[in-house]
Short mmCIF file of C-alpha atoms in Angstrom, two decimals:
data_model
loop_
_atom_site.label_atom_id
_atom_site.label_comp_id
_atom_site.label_asym_id
_atom_site.label_seq_id
_atom_site.Cartn_x
_atom_site.Cartn_y
_atom_site.Cartn_z
CA MET A 1 -16.86 1.40 48.08
CA ALA A 2 -17.51 0.00 45.01
CA GLU A 3 -17.49 2.64 42.62
CA GLY A 4 -13.58 2.79 44.74
CA VAL A 5 -12.37 -0.35 43.59
CA ARG A 6 -12.87 -0.08 40.10
CA GLN A 7 -11.98 3.30 39.82
CA GLY A 8 -8.47 1.38 41.61
CA ARG A 9 -8.65 -0.84 38.46
CA LEU A 10 -9.24 1.18 36.36
CA LEU A 11 -6.58 3.06 37.46
CA SER A 12 -4.42 0.35 37.53
CA HIS A 13 -4.39 -0.78 34.03
CA PHE A 14 -2.25 3.37 33.40
CA VAL A 15 0.43 2.45 35.87
CA SER A 16 3.44 -0.40 34.51
CA ASP A 17 4.53 -3.96 36.52
CA SER A 18 6.92 -2.54 37.48
CA VAL A 19 5.25 0.42 39.26
CA LYS A 20 3.54 -2.40 40.69
CA GLU A 21 6.29 -4.25 41.58
CA VAL A 22 7.92 -1.18 43.47
CA VAL A 23 4.27 -0.48 45.70
CA ARG A 24 3.88 -4.61 46.67
CA SER A 25 7.83 -4.49 47.72
CA LYS A 26 8.90 -2.18 50.83
CA ASN A 27 12.63 -3.01 50.09
CA ARG A 28 11.96 -2.01 46.42
CA GLU A 29 10.07 0.51 47.14
CA ILE A 30 13.10 2.52 49.58
CA ALA A 31 15.09 1.78 46.38
CA ALA A 32 13.25 3.07 43.81
CA LYS A 33 12.35 6.17 46.26
CA GLU A 34 16.53 6.93 46.62
CA GLY A 35 17.39 5.56 42.94
CA GLU A 36 19.85 2.85 42.28
CA ALA A 37 22.01 2.34 39.35
CA LEU A 38 21.85 -0.75 37.29
CA PHE A 39 23.03 -2.48 34.81
CA VAL A 40 20.21 -3.22 32.66
CA THR A 41 20.09 -4.50 28.82
CA ALA A 42 17.72 -1.48 27.36
CA LEU A 43 15.52 -2.28 24.16
CA PHE A 44 13.70 0.43 21.84
CA CYS A 45 11.29 -0.72 19.29
CA GLY A 46 9.94 2.28 17.40
CA LEU A 47 8.02 1.92 13.66
CA ALA A 48 10.05 3.30 10.64
CA ASP A 49 8.32 5.01 8.35
CA PHE A 50 5.60 6.23 10.90
CA LYS A 51 5.66 9.76 10.66
CA SER A 52 4.39 10.31 7.10
CA THR A 53 1.24 7.40 7.73
CA ILE A 54 0.04 10.18 10.61
CA LYS A 55 -0.86 12.23 7.38
CA LYS A 56 -2.58 9.66 5.35
CA GLU A 57 -5.10 7.88 7.78
CA LYS A 58 -7.61 8.79 9.93
CA PRO A 59 -6.70 8.96 13.08
CA GLU A 60 -9.20 6.33 14.81
CA LYS A 61 -7.80 3.96 12.25
CA LEU A 62 -4.19 5.02 13.26
CA ILE A 63 -5.52 4.39 17.34
CA SER A 64 -6.22 0.65 17.39
CA GLU A 65 -3.46 -0.25 14.66
CA ILE A 66 -0.24 0.83 17.42
CA ASN A 67 -2.76 0.00 19.92
CA GLN A 68 -2.36 -3.75 17.62
CA TYR A 69 0.92 -3.10 17.95
CA LEU A 70 2.03 -1.86 21.07
CA SER A 71 -0.13 -5.26 22.58
CA GLY A 72 1.29 -7.87 20.24
CA MET A 73 5.62 -6.49 20.66
CA ALA A 74 4.69 -6.60 24.82
CA LYS A 75 3.37 -9.34 24.60
CA VAL A 76 6.67 -10.65 23.29
CA ILE A 77 9.03 -8.03 25.94
CA ARG A 78 6.89 -9.55 28.98
CA GLY A 79 7.40 -13.56 27.15
CA ASN A 80 10.88 -12.88 27.21
CA GLY A 81 11.03 -11.78 30.78
CA GLY A 82 12.21 -8.33 30.02
CA ARG A 83 9.13 -4.95 31.96
CA ILE A 84 7.66 -2.39 29.54
CA ASP A 85 9.14 0.44 30.67
CA LYS A 86 7.15 2.43 29.34
CA PHE A 87 5.06 3.40 25.87
CA ILE A 88 6.40 6.73 23.46
CA GLY A 89 4.06 7.28 21.34
CA GLU A 90 4.59 4.55 19.29
CA LYS A 91 8.22 3.72 21.00
CA ILE A 92 8.26 1.13 24.04
CA LEU A 93 11.27 0.93 26.02
CA ALA A 94 11.95 -1.87 27.62
CA VAL A 95 14.48 -2.64 30.58
CA PHE A 96 15.80 -6.56 31.07
CA ASP A 97 17.15 -6.58 34.05
CA PRO A 98 19.62 -9.59 35.33
CA ARG A 99 18.16 -9.56 39.23
CA ASP A 100 15.22 -11.22 37.57
CA PHE A 101 17.11 -13.42 35.27
CA GLU A 102 20.29 -15.76 36.72
CA SER A 103 23.30 -13.29 35.06
CA ARG A 104 24.05 -10.26 33.31
CA GLU A 105 24.06 -13.19 29.95
CA ALA A 106 21.57 -14.68 30.25
CA SER A 107 19.59 -11.09 29.98
CA VAL A 108 21.17 -9.77 27.60
CA ALA A 109 20.91 -13.06 25.65
CA ALA A 110 16.11 -12.43 26.32
CA CYS A 111 16.88 -9.85 25.30
CA VAL A 112 18.37 -10.43 22.09
CA ARG A 113 15.44 -13.73 21.58
CA ALA A 114 12.71 -10.70 22.74
CA ALA A 115 14.20 -8.51 19.76
CA ALA A 116 14.20 -11.30 16.72
CA SER A 117 10.79 -12.92 18.22
CA MET A 118 9.56 -9.11 17.69
CA ARG A 119 10.77 -8.20 13.76
CA GLU A 120 9.49 -12.16 13.41
CA SER A 121 5.51 -11.58 15.36
CA PHE A 122 5.26 -7.57 14.10
CA GLY A 123 3.85 -8.76 10.56
CA LYS A 124 0.89 -10.56 12.13
CA CYS A 125 0.00 -6.83 14.07
CA LEU A 126 -0.84 -5.55 10.77
CA LEU A 127 -0.28 -2.42 10.45
CA GLY A 128 -1.52 -2.47 7.42
CA THR A 129 1.43 -2.38 4.26
CA GLY A 130 4.77 -1.00 4.04
CA HIS A 131 5.69 -0.58 7.54
CA SER A 132 8.76 -2.18 9.36
CA ILE A 133 9.99 -1.76 13.32
CA GLY A 134 13.57 -0.96 14.30
CA ILE A 135 14.87 -2.18 17.52
CA GLY A 136 17.86 -0.80 18.82
CA ILE A 137 19.62 -2.37 21.63
CA ALA A 138 22.37 -1.55 24.88
CA SER A 139 23.46 -2.65 27.90
CA GLY A 140 24.39 -1.16 30.83
CA GLU A 141 24.12 0.71 33.96
CA VAL A 142 21.13 3.26 34.06
CA LEU A 143 19.97 5.20 36.80
CA MET A 144 16.75 3.06 38.11
CA GLY A 145 13.84 4.94 40.42
CA ILE A 146 11.47 7.51 40.84
CA LEU A 147 11.02 10.75 39.45
CA GLY A 148 8.87 13.35 39.24
CA PRO A 149 6.88 16.22 40.53
CA PRO A 150 4.32 14.37 43.39
CA LYS A 151 2.35 17.33 43.57
CA VAL A 152 1.90 16.97 38.98
CA ARG A 153 3.40 12.70 38.47
CA LEU A 154 5.66 10.34 39.29
CA GLU A 155 7.39 8.40 37.10
CA PHE A 156 9.74 4.88 37.44
CA THR A 157 11.64 4.70 34.85
CA VAL A 158 15.34 4.64 34.38
CA ILE A 159 17.41 6.81 32.68
CA GLY A 160 20.97 7.30 31.58
CA ASP A 161 23.76 7.59 28.74
CA THR A 162 22.41 2.95 28.25
CA VAL A 163 18.48 4.87 27.37
CA ASN A 164 19.78 7.14 25.22
CA LEU A 165 22.41 5.20 23.24
CA ALA A 166 18.78 2.07 22.97
CA SER A 167 17.07 5.40 21.45
CA ARG A 168 20.33 6.30 19.30
CA LEU A 169 19.89 2.98 18.02
CA CYS A 170 16.06 2.47 17.12
CA ASP A 171 16.12 5.21 15.17
CA VAL A 172 19.29 3.76 13.15
CA ALA A 173 17.72 0.45 12.62
CA MET A 174 14.66 2.18 11.74
CA LYS A 175 16.04 3.69 8.95
CA GLU A 176 16.97 0.55 7.40
CA SER A 177 15.54 -0.92 4.39
CA GLY A 178 12.73 -3.23 6.21
CA GLY A 179 13.58 -1.65 9.49
CA LYS A 180 16.62 -4.17 12.09
CA ILE A 181 17.98 -4.71 15.09
CA VAL A 182 20.88 -2.32 15.99
CA MET A 183 23.00 -3.59 19.32
#
């Protein structure tokens, strides 16, 4: 039994906060299985010029630095009321759901505050010199729910044009000198 508890604690590190919430709430679990169309603000953040860094640095150093960066950015996102949807390599997809705020406007404002704080705190996350981040933000409707074949892997996520737009805006922001926030 103790081994099962240890494994459960270990596995909980690989599960997003959103999934944990879904499992804790029967209503959220039903909605996640059925899928929900929701208005949210999506934030994508990525490291500019990261592909060239991969070719130059040792894997051990990169993994450590990326984890330091992801940890710092996740802390800022969560501190502003956002939820980490997923880490995609060195990129972060976060969602600011109006249900967690007083209004849509408040969720958008929290997302913008998070983005500004992420840019400010990025230097503290290090990753050597010459790095910058780009952030893309888009608000609109998404499909939120559990996707994937149960025998392979399930994932609680958001998809749709709003998420795709935030990703493309992030790509544009990463190409700007010094990185930018593009909304």
